[in-house]
mmCIF file of C-alpha atoms in Angstrom:
data_model
loop_
_atom_site.group_PDB
_atom_site.id
_atom_site.type_symbol
_atom_site.label_atom_id
_atom_site.label_comp_id
_atom_site.label_asym_id
_atom_site.label_seq_id
_atom_site.Cartn_x
_atom_site.Cartn_y
_atom_site.Cartn_z
ATOM 1 C CA MET A 692 44.931 -41.180 -11.864
ATOM 2 C CA ARG A 693 45.881 -37.507 -11.531
ATOM 3 C CA LEU A 694 43.408 -35.416 -9.555
ATOM 4 C CA ILE A 695 43.171 -31.697 -10.314
ATOM 5 C CA ASP A 696 41.957 -29.262 -7.693
ATOM 6 C CA GLU A 697 38.518 -27.818 -8.519
ATOM 7 C CA THR A 698 39.730 -24.294 -7.734
ATOM 8 C CA VAL A 699 42.545 -24.664 -10.286
ATOM 9 C CA LEU A 700 40.049 -25.766 -12.927
ATOM 10 C CA ARG A 701 37.814 -22.782 -12.230
ATOM 11 C CA GLU A 702 40.755 -20.408 -12.525
ATOM 12 C CA ARG A 703 42.027 -21.984 -15.721
ATOM 13 C CA TYR A 704 38.796 -22.615 -17.692
ATOM 14 C CA ASP A 705 35.559 -20.773 -18.326
ATOM 15 C CA VAL A 706 33.710 -23.954 -19.281
ATOM 16 C CA ILE A 707 34.279 -27.676 -18.793
ATOM 17 C CA VAL A 708 32.519 -29.950 -21.282
ATOM 18 C CA VAL A 709 32.119 -33.540 -20.105
ATOM 19 C CA GLY A 710 31.943 -35.962 -23.028
ATOM 20 C CA ALA A 711 33.790 -35.712 -26.340
ATOM 21 C CA GLY A 712 31.049 -37.074 -28.576
ATOM 22 C CA LEU A 713 29.558 -35.071 -31.443
ATOM 23 C CA GLY A 714 27.408 -33.037 -29.039
ATOM 24 C CA GLY A 715 30.289 -32.296 -26.673
ATOM 25 C CA MET A 716 32.662 -31.367 -29.472
ATOM 26 C CA THR A 717 30.007 -29.114 -31.007
ATOM 27 C CA ALA A 718 29.361 -27.307 -27.721
ATOM 28 C CA ALA A 719 33.094 -26.933 -26.978
ATOM 29 C CA SER A 720 33.860 -25.669 -30.486
ATOM 30 C CA LEU A 721 31.098 -23.061 -30.484
ATOM 31 C CA LEU A 722 32.087 -21.833 -27.015
ATOM 32 C CA ALA A 723 35.782 -21.639 -27.936
ATOM 33 C CA LYS A 724 34.876 -19.754 -31.139
ATOM 34 C CA ARG A 725 33.265 -17.120 -28.927
ATOM 35 C CA GLY A 726 36.474 -16.613 -26.953
ATOM 36 C CA LEU A 727 35.857 -18.794 -23.900
ATOM 37 C CA THR A 728 38.571 -21.058 -22.507
ATOM 38 C CA VAL A 729 37.179 -24.603 -22.729
ATOM 39 C CA LEU A 730 38.305 -27.919 -21.289
ATOM 40 C CA MET A 731 36.753 -31.034 -22.861
ATOM 41 C CA ILE A 732 37.171 -34.346 -21.052
ATOM 42 C CA ASP A 733 36.117 -37.882 -21.911
ATOM 43 C CA ARG A 734 36.670 -41.319 -20.398
ATOM 44 C CA GLN A 735 37.802 -42.707 -23.775
ATOM 45 C CA THR A 736 41.236 -42.237 -25.332
ATOM 46 C CA ARG A 737 39.885 -40.627 -28.504
ATOM 47 C CA PRO A 738 37.113 -38.144 -29.302
ATOM 48 C CA GLY A 739 34.039 -38.899 -31.390
ATOM 49 C CA GLY A 740 31.724 -40.796 -29.050
ATOM 50 C CA SER A 741 29.654 -43.181 -31.145
ATOM 51 C CA CYS A 742 31.045 -41.549 -34.307
ATOM 52 C CA THR A 743 34.270 -43.539 -34.305
ATOM 53 C CA SER A 744 35.529 -47.051 -35.018
ATOM 54 C CA PHE A 745 37.853 -49.729 -33.705
ATOM 55 C CA ARG A 746 39.726 -52.684 -35.219
ATOM 56 C CA ARG A 747 39.698 -56.289 -34.076
ATOM 57 C CA GLY A 748 41.384 -59.097 -35.994
ATOM 58 C CA GLY A 749 41.978 -56.909 -39.032
ATOM 59 C CA VAL A 750 38.296 -55.886 -39.243
ATOM 60 C CA THR A 751 37.100 -52.292 -38.717
ATOM 61 C CA TYR A 752 33.858 -51.900 -36.747
ATOM 62 C CA ASP A 753 31.711 -48.780 -36.480
ATOM 63 C CA VAL A 754 30.977 -47.983 -32.841
ATOM 64 C CA GLY A 755 27.481 -46.725 -33.571
ATOM 65 C CA THR A 756 26.982 -43.823 -35.942
ATOM 66 C CA ALA A 757 26.686 -45.124 -39.492
ATOM 67 C CA MET A 758 24.866 -42.262 -41.236
ATOM 68 C CA LEU A 759 25.605 -38.540 -41.259
ATOM 69 C CA TYR A 760 23.251 -36.088 -42.939
ATOM 70 C CA GLY A 761 22.442 -32.411 -42.595
ATOM 71 C CA PHE A 762 25.021 -30.941 -44.973
ATOM 72 C CA GLY A 763 22.511 -29.917 -47.652
ATOM 73 C CA ARG A 764 21.575 -26.436 -48.769
ATOM 74 C CA ARG A 765 17.908 -26.868 -47.813
ATOM 75 C CA GLY A 766 15.982 -28.659 -45.130
ATOM 76 C CA PHE A 767 17.323 -30.155 -41.910
ATOM 77 C CA ARG A 768 21.000 -29.140 -42.072
ATOM 78 C CA PRO A 769 22.564 -29.022 -38.571
ATOM 79 C CA PHE A 770 26.084 -29.922 -39.740
ATOM 80 C CA ARG A 771 26.091 -27.237 -42.428
ATOM 81 C CA PHE A 772 24.926 -24.738 -39.801
ATOM 82 C CA LEU A 773 27.705 -25.823 -37.438
ATOM 83 C CA MET A 774 30.503 -25.592 -40.012
ATOM 84 C CA ASN A 775 29.236 -22.181 -41.120
ATOM 85 C CA GLU A 776 29.243 -20.980 -37.505
ATOM 86 C CA LEU A 777 32.781 -22.258 -36.979
ATOM 87 C CA GLU A 778 33.826 -20.924 -40.392
ATOM 88 C CA GLU A 779 35.572 -24.208 -41.087
ATOM 89 C CA PRO A 780 35.947 -25.534 -44.667
ATOM 90 C CA ILE A 781 34.839 -29.122 -45.119
ATOM 91 C CA ASP A 782 34.536 -31.505 -48.061
ATOM 92 C CA VAL A 783 31.558 -33.877 -47.949
ATOM 93 C CA ILE A 784 31.491 -36.860 -50.300
ATOM 94 C CA ALA A 785 27.997 -38.258 -50.721
ATOM 95 C CA HIS A 786 27.564 -42.028 -50.898
ATOM 96 C CA PRO A 787 25.543 -43.235 -53.920
ATOM 97 C CA THR A 788 23.070 -44.937 -51.559
ATOM 98 C CA LEU A 789 21.657 -43.616 -48.295
ATOM 99 C CA ALA A 790 21.603 -46.900 -46.378
ATOM 100 C CA ARG A 791 21.142 -50.645 -46.696
ATOM 101 C CA MET A 792 19.371 -53.047 -44.387
ATOM 102 C CA THR A 793 18.064 -56.598 -44.247
ATOM 103 C CA PHE A 794 14.404 -57.050 -43.298
ATOM 104 C CA GLU A 795 12.950 -60.528 -42.848
ATOM 105 C CA GLY A 796 15.919 -61.948 -44.764
ATOM 106 C CA GLU A 797 15.478 -59.568 -47.713
ATOM 107 C CA PRO A 798 18.029 -56.819 -48.542
ATOM 108 C CA ILE A 799 16.673 -53.289 -48.982
ATOM 109 C CA THR A 800 18.714 -50.474 -50.541
ATOM 110 C CA PHE A 801 17.707 -46.922 -49.638
ATOM 111 C CA TRP A 802 18.188 -45.025 -52.900
ATOM 112 C CA PRO A 803 18.190 -41.208 -53.003
ATOM 113 C CA ASP A 804 15.677 -41.448 -55.860
ATOM 114 C CA VAL A 805 12.353 -41.989 -54.088
ATOM 115 C CA GLU A 806 10.665 -43.942 -56.878
ATOM 116 C CA ARG A 807 13.591 -46.352 -57.053
ATOM 117 C CA PHE A 808 13.390 -46.799 -53.276
ATOM 118 C CA LEU A 809 9.633 -47.385 -53.479
ATOM 119 C CA GLN A 810 10.242 -50.125 -56.033
ATOM 120 C CA GLU A 811 12.442 -51.838 -53.424
ATOM 121 C CA LEU A 812 9.533 -51.703 -50.977
ATOM 122 C CA ASP A 813 7.040 -52.855 -53.641
ATOM 123 C CA ARG A 814 9.011 -56.088 -53.870
ATOM 124 C CA LEU A 815 8.507 -56.770 -50.152
ATOM 125 C CA PHE A 816 5.052 -55.285 -49.707
ATOM 126 C CA PRO A 817 3.258 -55.655 -53.074
ATOM 127 C CA GLU A 818 -0.184 -55.185 -51.506
ATOM 128 C CA GLU A 819 0.805 -51.748 -50.168
ATOM 129 C CA LYS A 820 1.893 -50.069 -53.435
ATOM 130 C CA GLU A 821 -0.832 -47.423 -53.431
ATOM 131 C CA GLY A 822 -0.453 -46.719 -49.714
ATOM 132 C CA LEU A 823 3.313 -46.320 -50.049
ATOM 133 C CA ARG A 824 3.021 -43.711 -52.778
ATOM 134 C CA ALA A 825 0.300 -41.818 -50.938
ATOM 135 C CA PHE A 826 2.391 -41.961 -47.752
ATOM 136 C CA TYR A 827 5.529 -40.568 -49.375
ATOM 137 C CA ARG A 828 3.614 -37.963 -51.348
ATOM 138 C CA ASP A 829 2.109 -36.657 -48.119
ATOM 139 C CA LEU A 830 5.431 -36.914 -46.269
ATOM 140 C CA TYR A 831 7.075 -34.664 -48.845
ATOM 141 C CA GLY A 832 4.175 -32.245 -48.548
ATOM 142 C CA MET A 833 4.582 -32.257 -44.766
ATOM 143 C CA TYR A 834 8.311 -31.675 -45.142
ATOM 144 C CA GLU A 835 7.888 -28.766 -47.550
ATOM 145 C CA GLN A 836 5.008 -27.067 -45.753
ATOM 146 C CA ILE A 837 5.927 -27.648 -42.106
ATOM 147 C CA VAL A 838 9.552 -28.662 -41.592
ATOM 148 C CA LEU A 839 11.138 -26.292 -44.132
ATOM 149 C CA LYS A 840 8.904 -23.390 -43.158
ATOM 150 C CA ASN A 841 9.689 -23.904 -39.473
ATOM 151 C CA GLU A 842 13.404 -24.508 -39.839
ATOM 152 C CA VAL A 843 14.963 -24.483 -36.359
ATOM 153 C CA ILE A 844 17.998 -25.940 -34.619
ATOM 154 C CA VAL A 845 16.182 -26.261 -31.273
ATOM 155 C CA PRO A 846 13.193 -28.684 -31.348
ATOM 156 C CA PRO A 847 9.772 -27.012 -30.933
ATOM 157 C CA SER A 848 9.226 -28.923 -27.677
ATOM 158 C CA GLU A 849 12.109 -26.881 -26.174
ATOM 159 C CA PHE A 850 10.823 -23.456 -27.278
ATOM 160 C CA SER A 851 10.496 -20.815 -24.570
ATOM 161 C CA PRO A 852 7.064 -19.123 -24.270
ATOM 162 C CA CYS A 853 8.456 -16.057 -26.094
ATOM 163 C CA GLN A 854 9.829 -18.191 -28.951
ATOM 164 C CA MET A 855 6.517 -20.027 -29.250
ATOM 165 C CA ILE A 856 4.570 -16.764 -29.431
ATOM 166 C CA ARG A 857 6.905 -15.372 -32.126
ATOM 167 C CA ARG A 858 6.616 -18.568 -34.151
ATOM 168 C CA LEU A 859 2.849 -18.613 -33.797
ATOM 169 C CA ALA A 860 2.599 -14.991 -34.930
ATOM 170 C CA SER A 861 4.830 -15.594 -37.982
ATOM 171 C CA GLY A 862 2.875 -18.620 -39.218
ATOM 172 C CA PRO A 863 -0.139 -19.639 -37.128
ATOM 173 C CA LEU A 864 -1.408 -22.329 -39.500
ATOM 174 C CA GLN A 865 1.986 -24.046 -39.818
ATOM 175 C CA MET A 866 2.518 -23.935 -36.046
ATOM 176 C CA LEU A 867 -0.897 -25.446 -35.362
ATOM 177 C CA ARG A 868 -0.147 -28.257 -37.806
ATOM 178 C CA MET A 869 3.257 -28.727 -36.181
ATOM 179 C CA GLN A 870 1.643 -28.922 -32.730
ATOM 180 C CA ARG A 871 -0.810 -31.546 -33.945
ATOM 181 C CA LEU A 872 2.030 -33.649 -35.363
ATOM 182 C CA LEU A 873 3.935 -33.325 -32.068
ATOM 183 C CA THR A 874 1.014 -34.827 -30.153
ATOM 184 C CA THR A 875 0.217 -37.590 -32.678
ATOM 185 C CA SER A 876 2.287 -40.786 -32.785
ATOM 186 C CA VAL A 877 4.051 -42.170 -35.848
ATOM 187 C CA ARG A 878 1.981 -45.353 -35.444
ATOM 188 C CA THR A 879 -1.248 -43.365 -35.743
ATOM 189 C CA LEU A 880 0.104 -41.825 -38.952
ATOM 190 C CA LEU A 881 1.115 -45.226 -40.366
ATOM 191 C CA ASP A 882 -2.329 -46.674 -39.664
ATOM 192 C CA ARG A 883 -3.857 -44.081 -42.000
ATOM 193 C CA TYR A 884 -1.966 -45.474 -45.003
ATOM 194 C CA PHE A 885 -1.237 -49.160 -44.370
ATOM 195 C CA SER A 886 -3.329 -52.176 -43.489
ATOM 196 C CA THR A 887 -0.815 -55.029 -43.109
ATOM 197 C CA GLU A 888 1.376 -55.662 -40.080
ATOM 198 C CA PRO A 889 4.693 -56.450 -41.888
ATOM 199 C CA ILE A 890 4.984 -52.942 -43.331
ATOM 200 C CA ILE A 891 4.086 -51.413 -39.952
ATOM 201 C CA THR A 892 6.875 -53.516 -38.423
ATOM 202 C CA PHE A 893 9.292 -52.305 -41.111
ATOM 203 C CA PHE A 894 8.638 -48.627 -40.391
ATOM 204 C CA ASP A 895 8.675 -49.331 -36.658
ATOM 205 C CA LYS A 896 12.216 -50.737 -37.019
ATOM 206 C CA LEU A 897 13.260 -47.674 -39.019
ATOM 207 C CA CYS A 898 11.807 -45.488 -36.315
ATOM 208 C CA SER A 899 13.748 -47.349 -33.601
ATOM 209 C CA ALA A 900 16.996 -47.073 -35.590
ATOM 210 C CA TYR A 901 16.536 -43.347 -36.203
ATOM 211 C CA CYS A 902 15.318 -42.004 -32.856
ATOM 212 C CA TYR A 903 15.536 -44.984 -30.461
ATOM 213 C CA CYS A 904 11.764 -44.938 -29.941
ATOM 214 C CA THR A 905 9.019 -47.183 -31.232
ATOM 215 C CA ALA A 906 6.426 -45.925 -33.690
ATOM 216 C CA ASP A 907 3.969 -45.724 -30.779
ATOM 217 C CA GLU A 908 6.339 -43.460 -28.820
ATOM 218 C CA ALA A 909 7.738 -41.131 -31.511
ATOM 219 C CA PRO A 910 5.869 -37.949 -32.566
ATOM 220 C CA ALA A 911 4.492 -37.996 -36.099
ATOM 221 C CA VAL A 912 6.450 -34.878 -37.127
ATOM 222 C CA LEU A 913 9.632 -37.002 -37.121
ATOM 223 C CA ALA A 914 8.217 -39.088 -39.969
ATOM 224 C CA ALA A 915 8.839 -36.163 -42.327
ATOM 225 C CA THR A 916 12.607 -36.406 -41.767
ATOM 226 C CA MET A 917 13.375 -39.983 -40.770
ATOM 227 C CA PHE A 918 11.397 -41.871 -43.457
#
């Protein structure tokens, strides 16, 4: 292992980014774009973090990241924002389906068309048809009225007092609704629409896959983007 003197590093680089995952590469790229000299280091032999793959016995395995979104023209679009900031051209090829999973032995395809996706869920949870449609109708309303109107890259929980005051002044009703959804759990939201435990378990698993928290732990505002 080659050790480099800390003084040499300070003289040679303005910033050292530890970790070459998506977050590290994003930070390093934005800093370099602004003229800083950046060193990015990682313990692995290739960049990407969980957004990479490896081969064993002729089979390719994803390390972790299996879904990338945020390239759209509206809504939650962090990757589009990043590429615009870096002024880098990129071609994005959309997959015909969003995801696919097996729940209780049954395959579920996540179709971009919501009604087609709901029909998949109807097959598994026939007693929850009305609740599912009411849930998704209200989710889209929440997304349009709260998420899109409060489009930010930094989560509201990380706002400075000045940012919070500016946001509150620009749209007090939306911010109050946002605050309520930040202090309410996803599970509390689910209980308003569904009465059977299997469908609660299904959304709880989705919640864990999306944000690594249970439905009891995640704030309800996340439901507008992750479901």
